[in-house]
Short mmCIF file of C-alpha atoms and ligand atoms in Angstrom, two decimals:
data_model
loop_
_atom_site.label_atom_id
_atom_site.label_comp_id
_atom_site.label_asym_id
_atom_site.label_seq_id
_atom_site.Cartn_x
_atom_site.Cartn_y
_atom_site.Cartn_z
CA MET A 29 12.48 -22.55 -15.05
CA VAL A 30 10.88 -22.23 -11.63
CA ASN A 31 7.42 -20.65 -11.57
CA PHE A 32 8.10 -18.36 -8.62
CA ARG A 33 4.77 -17.44 -7.08
CA LEU A 34 5.72 -16.12 -3.66
CA PRO A 35 3.95 -13.00 -2.38
CA GLY A 36 7.42 -11.45 -2.24
CA PRO A 37 10.10 -11.42 -3.28
CA THR A 38 8.62 -11.55 -6.77
CA PRO A 39 10.20 -12.46 -10.13
CA LEU A 40 12.52 -9.94 -11.75
CA PRO A 41 11.75 -8.88 -15.34
CA PRO A 42 14.77 -9.16 -17.69
CA PRO A 43 15.15 -5.35 -18.09
CA VAL A 44 15.40 -5.06 -14.29
CA ILE A 45 18.11 -7.72 -14.14
CA GLU A 46 19.95 -6.02 -16.97
CA ALA A 47 19.76 -2.60 -15.32
CA MET A 48 21.65 -3.94 -12.32
CA GLY A 49 24.75 -4.31 -14.49
CA ARG A 50 25.09 -0.55 -14.93
CA PRO A 51 28.38 0.90 -13.65
CA MET A 52 28.77 2.92 -10.47
CA ILE A 53 28.64 6.70 -10.82
CA PRO A 54 29.53 9.44 -8.32
CA HIS A 55 26.51 9.75 -6.06
CA ARG A 56 27.19 13.46 -5.50
CA GLY A 57 27.74 14.16 -9.20
CA PRO A 58 25.44 15.71 -11.80
CA VAL A 59 24.45 12.44 -13.50
CA PHE A 60 23.20 10.90 -10.27
CA ARG A 61 21.41 14.09 -9.23
CA ALA A 62 19.49 14.27 -12.49
CA PHE A 63 18.73 10.52 -12.32
CA TYR A 64 17.47 10.61 -8.72
CA THR A 65 15.44 13.78 -9.17
CA ASP A 66 13.68 12.21 -12.12
CA LEU A 67 13.23 8.89 -10.30
CA LEU A 68 11.49 10.61 -7.38
CA ARG A 69 9.25 12.54 -9.79
CA ARG A 70 8.14 9.26 -11.36
CA VAL A 71 7.61 7.57 -7.98
CA ARG A 72 5.44 10.53 -6.93
CA ALA A 73 3.35 10.10 -10.08
CA ILE A 74 2.76 6.42 -9.33
CA HIS A 75 1.79 7.25 -5.74
CA ARG A 76 -0.57 9.88 -7.18
CA THR A 77 0.85 12.57 -4.95
CA GLU A 78 2.17 16.10 -5.20
CA GLY A 79 3.83 15.48 -1.84
CA ASP A 80 7.24 14.00 -1.12
CA VAL A 81 8.61 10.53 -1.70
CA PHE A 82 11.92 9.25 -0.42
CA ILE A 83 13.85 6.01 -0.78
CA TRP A 84 16.11 4.34 1.78
CA PRO A 85 18.17 1.15 1.62
CA ALA A 86 16.01 -1.04 3.87
CA SER A 87 13.28 -3.64 3.83
CA GLY A 88 9.62 -2.68 4.19
CA SER A 89 9.52 -3.18 7.97
CA ALA A 90 11.76 -0.14 8.46
CA GLY A 91 8.89 1.93 7.08
CA TRP A 92 6.86 1.42 10.26
CA GLU A 93 9.74 2.88 12.21
CA VAL A 94 10.23 5.78 9.79
CA ALA A 95 6.54 6.66 10.18
CA ILE A 96 6.59 6.43 13.96
CA VAL A 97 9.80 8.31 14.73
CA ASN A 98 9.06 11.11 12.29
CA LEU A 99 5.37 11.78 12.86
CA LEU A 100 4.70 10.82 16.48
CA SER A 101 6.06 11.34 20.00
CA PRO A 102 6.46 8.92 22.93
CA GLY A 103 3.14 8.23 24.62
CA ASP A 104 1.00 9.30 21.66
CA ARG A 105 -2.20 7.34 21.38
CA VAL A 106 -2.71 5.44 18.14
CA VAL A 107 -5.23 2.92 16.87
CA ALA A 108 -3.51 -0.03 15.19
CA THR A 109 -5.79 -1.99 12.89
CA VAL A 110 -4.91 -5.68 12.84
CA CYS A 111 -6.35 -8.32 10.50
CA GLY A 112 -3.22 -10.38 10.03
CA ASP A 113 0.44 -10.80 10.84
CA PHE A 114 1.70 -7.56 9.27
CA GLY A 115 -0.89 -5.41 11.03
CA ASP A 116 0.18 -7.17 14.23
CA ARG A 117 3.84 -6.31 13.59
CA PHE A 118 2.98 -2.65 12.87
CA ALA A 119 1.14 -2.54 16.21
CA LYS A 120 4.16 -4.12 17.95
CA ALA A 121 6.47 -1.53 16.40
CA GLY A 122 4.28 1.14 18.00
CA LEU A 123 4.57 -0.56 21.39
CA ALA A 124 8.34 -0.85 21.03
CA PHE A 125 8.52 2.95 20.71
CA GLY A 126 6.36 3.55 23.77
CA LEU A 127 3.20 4.63 21.97
CA ASP A 128 -0.19 4.16 23.63
CA VAL A 129 -1.33 1.53 21.15
CA ARG A 130 -5.04 0.70 21.07
CA ARG A 131 -5.60 -2.35 18.88
CA LEU A 132 -8.55 -2.91 16.62
CA ASP A 133 -8.37 -6.65 15.97
CA VAL A 134 -10.62 -8.39 13.49
CA PRO A 135 -10.55 -12.13 12.77
CA TRP A 136 -7.81 -13.00 10.29
CA GLY A 137 -9.25 -13.44 6.82
CA GLN A 138 -11.65 -10.56 7.32
CA ALA A 139 -11.13 -6.89 6.52
CA VAL A 140 -11.13 -3.88 8.82
CA THR A 141 -14.18 -1.84 7.84
CA GLY A 142 -14.77 1.88 8.13
CA ALA A 143 -17.60 1.20 10.60
CA ALA A 144 -15.33 -0.85 12.86
CA LEU A 145 -12.66 1.85 12.75
CA ALA A 146 -15.19 4.58 13.56
CA GLN A 147 -16.33 2.58 16.58
CA ALA A 148 -12.77 2.07 17.78
CA LEU A 149 -11.90 5.74 17.35
CA GLU A 150 -14.97 6.77 19.32
CA ALA A 151 -14.19 4.26 22.06
CA HIS A 152 -10.56 5.33 22.45
CA GLY A 153 -11.00 9.11 22.37
CA PRO A 154 -8.65 11.41 20.47
CA VAL A 155 -5.87 9.51 18.77
CA ARG A 156 -2.89 10.94 16.88
CA ALA A 157 -2.74 8.33 14.17
CA VAL A 158 -4.26 5.21 12.72
CA PHE A 159 -2.01 2.37 11.52
CA LEU A 160 -3.49 0.76 8.41
CA THR A 161 -2.39 -2.20 6.33
CA HIS A 162 -3.68 -1.68 2.81
CA ASN A 163 -3.12 -5.25 1.69
CA GLU A 164 -2.65 -7.83 4.44
CA THR A 165 -0.22 -10.21 2.73
CA SER A 166 -0.49 -12.87 5.42
CA THR A 167 -4.18 -13.52 4.75
CA GLY A 168 -4.80 -12.21 1.23
CA VAL A 169 -7.15 -9.42 2.30
CA THR A 170 -7.30 -5.91 0.86
CA ASN A 171 -8.72 -3.48 3.37
CA PRO A 172 -11.05 -0.74 2.09
CA LEU A 173 -8.40 1.95 2.37
CA ARG A 174 -10.47 4.87 1.11
CA ASP A 175 -13.22 4.21 3.70
CA LEU A 176 -10.62 3.84 6.45
CA THR A 177 -8.72 7.03 5.69
CA ARG A 178 -11.99 8.98 5.46
CA VAL A 179 -12.99 7.80 8.93
CA ALA A 180 -9.52 8.50 10.35
CA VAL A 181 -9.46 12.03 8.96
CA GLU A 182 -12.99 12.72 10.27
CA HIS A 183 -11.62 11.82 13.71
CA GLY A 184 -8.58 14.05 13.32
CA ALA A 185 -6.08 11.18 13.09
CA LEU A 186 -3.11 10.85 10.77
CA THR A 187 -3.23 7.96 8.32
CA MET A 188 -0.14 5.75 8.24
CA VAL A 189 -0.46 3.14 5.54
CA ASP A 190 1.55 -0.02 5.02
CA ALA A 191 1.25 -0.57 1.26
CA VAL A 192 4.09 -3.09 1.02
CA SER A 193 2.05 -5.56 -1.05
CA SER A 194 -0.24 -3.08 -2.80
CA ALA A 195 1.77 -0.09 -4.04
CA GLY A 196 2.36 -0.42 -7.76
CA ALA A 197 -0.34 -3.10 -8.16
CA LEU A 198 -3.59 -1.97 -6.53
CA PRO A 199 -5.33 1.41 -6.83
CA LEU A 200 -3.75 3.77 -4.31
CA GLU A 201 -4.34 7.50 -4.56
CA MET A 202 -2.20 9.10 -1.91
CA ASP A 203 -3.51 12.66 -2.17
CA ALA A 204 -7.13 11.99 -3.13
CA TRP A 205 -7.44 9.40 -0.35
CA ASP A 206 -5.84 11.52 2.42
CA VAL A 207 -2.92 9.20 2.98
CA ASP A 208 -0.43 11.02 5.20
CA PHE A 209 2.33 8.42 5.17
CA VAL A 210 2.67 5.37 2.95
CA LEU A 211 5.42 2.77 2.89
CA SER A 212 6.33 -0.04 0.51
CA GLY A 213 9.21 -2.38 -0.30
CA SER A 214 10.92 -2.97 -3.63
CA GLN A 215 10.55 -6.77 -3.62
CA LYS A 216 6.79 -6.87 -4.13
CA ALA A 217 4.79 -5.29 -6.97
CA TRP A 218 7.75 -3.02 -7.75
CA MET A 219 9.42 -6.06 -9.41
CA CYS A 220 12.83 -5.37 -7.86
CA PRO A 221 15.09 -7.30 -5.51
CA PRO A 222 14.55 -6.74 -1.78
CA GLY A 223 16.36 -3.74 -0.34
CA LEU A 224 14.54 -0.49 -1.06
CA LEU A 225 12.09 1.17 1.28
CA ILE A 226 9.88 3.65 -0.53
CA ALA A 227 7.87 6.14 1.51
CA GLY A 228 5.41 8.87 0.58
CA ILE A 229 4.87 11.82 2.92
CA GLY A 230 1.87 14.16 2.62
CA SER A 231 1.46 17.73 3.83
CA ARG A 232 -0.30 16.93 7.14
CA ALA A 233 2.56 14.58 7.90
CA TRP A 234 5.03 17.46 7.70
CA ASP A 235 3.01 19.39 10.32
CA ALA A 236 3.10 16.32 12.54
CA HIS A 237 6.83 15.94 11.88
CA ALA A 238 7.44 19.48 13.13
CA ARG A 239 5.87 18.48 16.48
CA SER A 240 7.39 15.00 16.78
CA THR A 241 9.94 14.56 19.57
CA PHE A 242 11.41 11.11 18.86
CA PRO A 243 15.18 11.04 18.36
CA ARG A 244 16.13 10.05 14.83
CA PHE A 245 19.08 10.27 12.52
CA PHE A 246 19.26 7.82 9.60
CA TRP A 247 15.49 7.83 9.16
CA ASP A 248 15.00 11.59 9.51
CA ILE A 249 12.64 12.74 6.76
CA SER A 250 13.90 16.35 7.12
CA ALA A 251 17.37 15.15 6.16
CA ALA A 252 15.95 13.15 3.24
CA LYS A 253 14.01 16.20 2.05
CA ALA A 254 17.00 18.51 2.31
CA SER A 255 19.16 16.11 0.30
CA ALA A 256 16.44 15.36 -2.27
CA ALA A 257 16.11 19.09 -2.95
CA SER A 258 19.48 18.81 -4.70
CA GLY A 259 18.91 15.33 -6.14
CA MET A 260 20.79 13.43 -3.45
CA THR A 261 20.34 11.16 -0.45
CA PRO A 262 21.78 11.85 3.03
CA ALA A 263 23.92 8.65 2.91
CA THR A 264 25.38 6.61 0.05
CA PRO A 265 22.43 5.48 -2.11
CA PRO A 266 22.03 1.80 -3.11
CA LEU A 267 22.84 2.59 -6.74
CA THR A 268 22.32 -0.89 -8.16
CA LEU A 269 18.86 -1.19 -6.62
CA LEU A 270 17.94 2.28 -7.81
CA TYR A 271 18.90 1.25 -11.35
CA ALA A 272 16.63 -1.78 -10.97
CA PHE A 273 13.82 0.45 -9.70
CA ASP A 274 14.32 2.81 -12.63
CA ALA A 275 13.89 -0.08 -15.10
CA ALA A 276 10.85 -1.42 -13.22
CA LEU A 277 9.18 1.99 -13.19
CA GLN A 278 9.74 2.20 -16.90
CA LEU A 279 7.87 -1.07 -17.36
CA ILE A 280 4.97 0.26 -15.28
CA GLU A 281 4.96 3.52 -17.24
CA GLU A 282 4.99 1.67 -20.56
CA GLU A 283 2.11 -0.57 -19.54
CA GLY A 284 0.23 2.33 -17.92
CA LEU A 285 -0.52 2.46 -14.19
CA GLU A 286 -4.22 1.86 -14.57
CA GLN A 287 -3.56 -1.03 -16.95
CA VAL A 288 -1.25 -2.48 -14.29
CA TRP A 289 -4.09 -2.21 -11.78
CA ASP A 290 -6.43 -3.89 -14.31
CA ARG A 291 -3.95 -6.71 -14.91
CA HIS A 292 -3.77 -7.39 -11.18
CA ARG A 293 -7.55 -7.34 -10.91
CA ALA A 294 -7.75 -9.93 -13.70
CA LEU A 295 -5.01 -12.09 -12.13
CA GLY A 296 -6.74 -12.03 -8.75
CA HIS A 297 -10.00 -13.08 -10.35
CA LEU A 298 -8.36 -15.82 -12.42
CA THR A 299 -6.57 -17.24 -9.38
CA ARG A 300 -9.58 -17.23 -7.08
CA THR A 301 -12.06 -18.67 -9.57
CA GLY A 302 -9.53 -21.30 -10.66
CA LEU A 303 -8.83 -22.42 -7.10
CA VAL A 304 -12.53 -22.70 -6.31
CA GLU A 305 -13.15 -24.61 -9.54
CA ILE A 306 -10.63 -27.28 -8.59
CA GLY A 307 -12.25 -27.61 -5.18
CA LEU A 308 -9.98 -25.58 -2.90
CA GLU A 309 -11.29 -23.34 -0.15
CA LEU A 310 -10.28 -19.68 -0.20
CA PHE A 311 -9.42 -18.07 3.11
CA ALA A 312 -10.20 -14.37 2.69
CA ASP A 313 -13.64 -12.83 2.88
CA SER A 314 -14.60 -12.75 -0.82
CA ALA A 315 -15.72 -9.11 -0.58
CA TYR A 316 -12.16 -8.07 0.31
CA ALA A 317 -10.07 -10.67 -1.53
CA SER A 318 -6.68 -9.35 -2.57
CA ASP A 319 -5.65 -9.05 -6.20
CA THR A 320 -1.95 -9.43 -5.34
CA VAL A 321 -1.98 -12.57 -3.16
CA THR A 322 -4.47 -15.38 -2.62
CA ALA A 323 -4.56 -17.61 0.45
CA PHE A 324 -6.28 -21.00 0.39
CA ARG A 325 -6.60 -23.91 2.75
CA PRO A 326 -4.70 -27.10 1.93
CA PRO A 327 -7.05 -30.03 1.26
CA ALA A 328 -8.16 -32.12 4.23
CA GLY A 329 -5.44 -34.46 5.42
CA THR A 330 -2.63 -32.30 3.99
CA THR A 331 -0.65 -29.46 5.48
CA ALA A 332 0.59 -26.36 3.72
CA GLY A 333 4.15 -27.65 4.07
CA THR A 334 3.38 -30.97 2.35
CA LEU A 335 1.55 -29.30 -0.51
CA ILE A 336 4.28 -26.69 -0.98
CA ASP A 337 6.99 -29.38 -1.03
CA ALA A 338 5.06 -31.33 -3.67
CA MET A 339 4.57 -28.22 -5.81
CA ARG A 340 8.30 -27.48 -5.59
CA CYS A 341 9.60 -30.99 -6.21
CA ASP A 342 7.04 -32.32 -8.69
CA TYR A 343 5.97 -29.22 -10.60
CA GLY A 344 8.73 -26.61 -10.22
CA ILE A 345 6.34 -24.13 -8.59
CA GLU A 346 7.20 -22.09 -5.49
CA LEU A 347 4.27 -21.22 -3.26
CA GLN A 348 4.30 -19.77 0.26
CA ASN A 349 2.79 -21.04 3.48
CA GLY A 350 0.78 -18.97 5.97
CA GLN A 351 2.16 -16.91 8.84
CA ALA A 352 2.07 -17.12 12.63
CA HIS A 353 -0.67 -19.50 13.87
CA LEU A 354 -1.74 -20.09 10.23
CA ALA A 355 1.71 -21.27 9.12
CA ASP A 356 0.56 -24.77 8.26
CA ALA A 357 -3.09 -23.96 7.66
CA LEU A 358 -2.72 -21.71 4.62
CA VAL A 359 -1.00 -21.75 1.26
CA ARG A 360 -0.44 -18.43 -0.48
CA VAL A 361 -0.03 -17.75 -4.18
CA GLY A 362 1.54 -14.44 -5.15
CA HIS A 363 0.30 -12.72 -8.31
CA MET A 364 1.86 -9.29 -8.08
CA GLY A 365 4.46 -7.46 -10.09
CA TRP A 366 5.81 -9.34 -13.07
CA ALA A 367 2.93 -11.82 -13.11
CA HIS A 368 0.88 -13.08 -16.03
CA ALA A 369 -2.16 -15.28 -16.62
CA SER A 370 -0.13 -18.15 -18.13
CA GLU A 371 1.92 -18.57 -14.93
CA LEU A 372 -1.18 -18.62 -12.77
CA ARG A 373 -2.86 -21.13 -15.08
CA GLU A 374 0.20 -23.37 -14.71
CA VAL A 375 -0.21 -23.22 -10.93
CA LEU A 376 -3.88 -24.15 -11.20
CA VAL A 377 -3.13 -27.07 -13.52
CA ALA A 378 -0.45 -28.36 -11.13
CA LEU A 379 -2.72 -28.01 -8.11
CA ALA A 380 -5.51 -29.84 -9.93
CA ALA A 381 -3.11 -32.69 -10.75
CA TYR A 382 -1.92 -32.79 -7.13
CA LEU A 383 -5.51 -32.94 -5.89
CA ASP A 384 -6.32 -35.75 -8.31
CA ILE A 385 -3.46 -37.78 -6.86
CA GLN A 386 -4.59 -37.01 -3.31
CA ARG A 387 -8.12 -38.11 -4.08
CA SER A 388 -7.17 -41.20 -6.06
CA PRO A 389 -8.31 -44.48 -4.44
CA GLY A 390 -5.59 -46.12 -2.42
CA HIS A 391 -3.52 -42.95 -2.09
CA GLY A 392 -3.97 -42.87 1.70
CA ALA A 393 -3.26 -46.62 1.91
CA ALA A 394 -0.07 -46.19 -0.09
CA LEU A 395 1.08 -43.52 2.31
CA THR A 396 0.27 -45.70 5.31
CA THR A 397 2.14 -48.66 3.80
CA ALA A 398 5.15 -46.49 2.98
CA ARG A 399 5.41 -45.44 6.59
C1 PLP B 412 2.04 -5.93 4.25
C2 PLP B 412 3.46 -6.09 4.61
N1 PLP B 412 4.00 -5.24 5.49
C3 PLP B 412 5.28 -5.31 5.85
C4 PLP B 412 6.10 -6.29 5.36
C5 PLP B 412 7.50 -6.38 5.82
O1 PLP B 412 8.34 -6.10 4.77
P1 PLP B 412 9.87 -6.61 4.79
O2 PLP B 412 9.82 -8.08 4.91
O3 PLP B 412 10.34 -6.10 3.46
O4 PLP B 412 10.54 -5.95 5.92
C6 PLP B 412 5.59 -7.21 4.44
C7 PLP B 412 6.44 -8.30 3.92
O5 PLP B 412 5.99 -9.23 3.31
C8 PLP B 412 4.25 -7.10 4.05
O6 PLP B 412 3.72 -7.96 3.18
#
C-alpha cells in the first residue's frame, strides 16, 4: 500500500470510504434535514463557535471568494498577510474583486507576527479586514493566529482566516479568538475527499454582510443561513461527500478534539526531529513550525523532484514538492488527518536509506557514467 503523505488530499479512513456507499435520499425530506442540522451542530462544536457554519460543494479556494463577496464591498481596503503561496493567492483574490489590497509580505518560511501586523495596520490607516492564513501549507508555517486576530480587532478590522490546512488538526477557537470568517476544505485534516468547502461565520461578519455591496448568488451566506434554518442547502447538496464528512467527524468526536490536536502536535515533533536527525534541513522558522505539514530542503545535489520520484518508485511513499519559486527547492511531508506515528517513521526510514545511497562513495560517479 502507498504511504500517502501529501499535505492534501490526505488518506481516507475506512469508515469514511464506507460512508460514501450510502444511498441517495431526498435532499428536501425529513431524513436529510435532521442529518444536516445535526452535521452543522457538530461542525460548529469543532470550530468552537456559537455562530454559523455552512458547507458548499467547492474546493477551499472558493472560500476566499465567499469571504470577500459577502463581507466586503468594491474598493474596501484590506491588509493581506503573505508568508507563502496560499497567502499570495488570497491577496490576489482580493485584487481580482477590486479591493484596495495592502500586502504585508514576510520572507517565505517565516511567520507573520502580531507586531508586524500592527505596524502594517498603522501604516495603512483604517482597513476593513485582514486576510490571514492560519497554516501556510506551502512552507510549513503556522502563524500565531490568536496574536494576529487580537491585533486586527484592536484596529477595528474583520478577521478572515484561511484554515484549509489547520481546521480539525490545530487548535482553532473561532469565538474565543475573534475569528469573523474561517474557511477550510474537506481534503485536509477533515480526512475526506476533495469537494467540500466549510466556512464559519461569526456575529461581526453578519454586520459586515449587511453592509456589503458585492453581487452574489451561489455563495450568498444569507441564502445558506435561510436554508440551514430548516436543515437544507440552497442548491442540491453533495450528499456522498456529506456522508463522508459525517463519518470523519465521528472519528474526531470519538478521539476527542483536543486529543486530535495533541496527536498532530506529536506527529509534527516526530517528523521534524526525525528529519533533523538524519541530516536534512528544515525550512520553516522552528518557532512557528507547522504540526500538519513539514517542509525540508532536498540534500545538496538533488532536487525535490528527484527525491520525490525516488520515494515513489523505490519506497512506495508519496511526498509533495514546494510551490511557486520553491517548487524544486522544497519537499513537503503531510501529517494531518488520518496520520499516525508509524507512517511517519516509515518515511524517515526511507529518507535515511535514500540519503545513505546519495552519500555512498562512487554514487556521483555512477550517475555521471550512466549519463
Ligand atoms: C492554506 C491553503 N489555502 C487554500 C488552499 C486551496 O484549497 P483548494 O486547493 O482546496 O482550493 C490550500 C490548498 O492546499 C491551502 O493549503
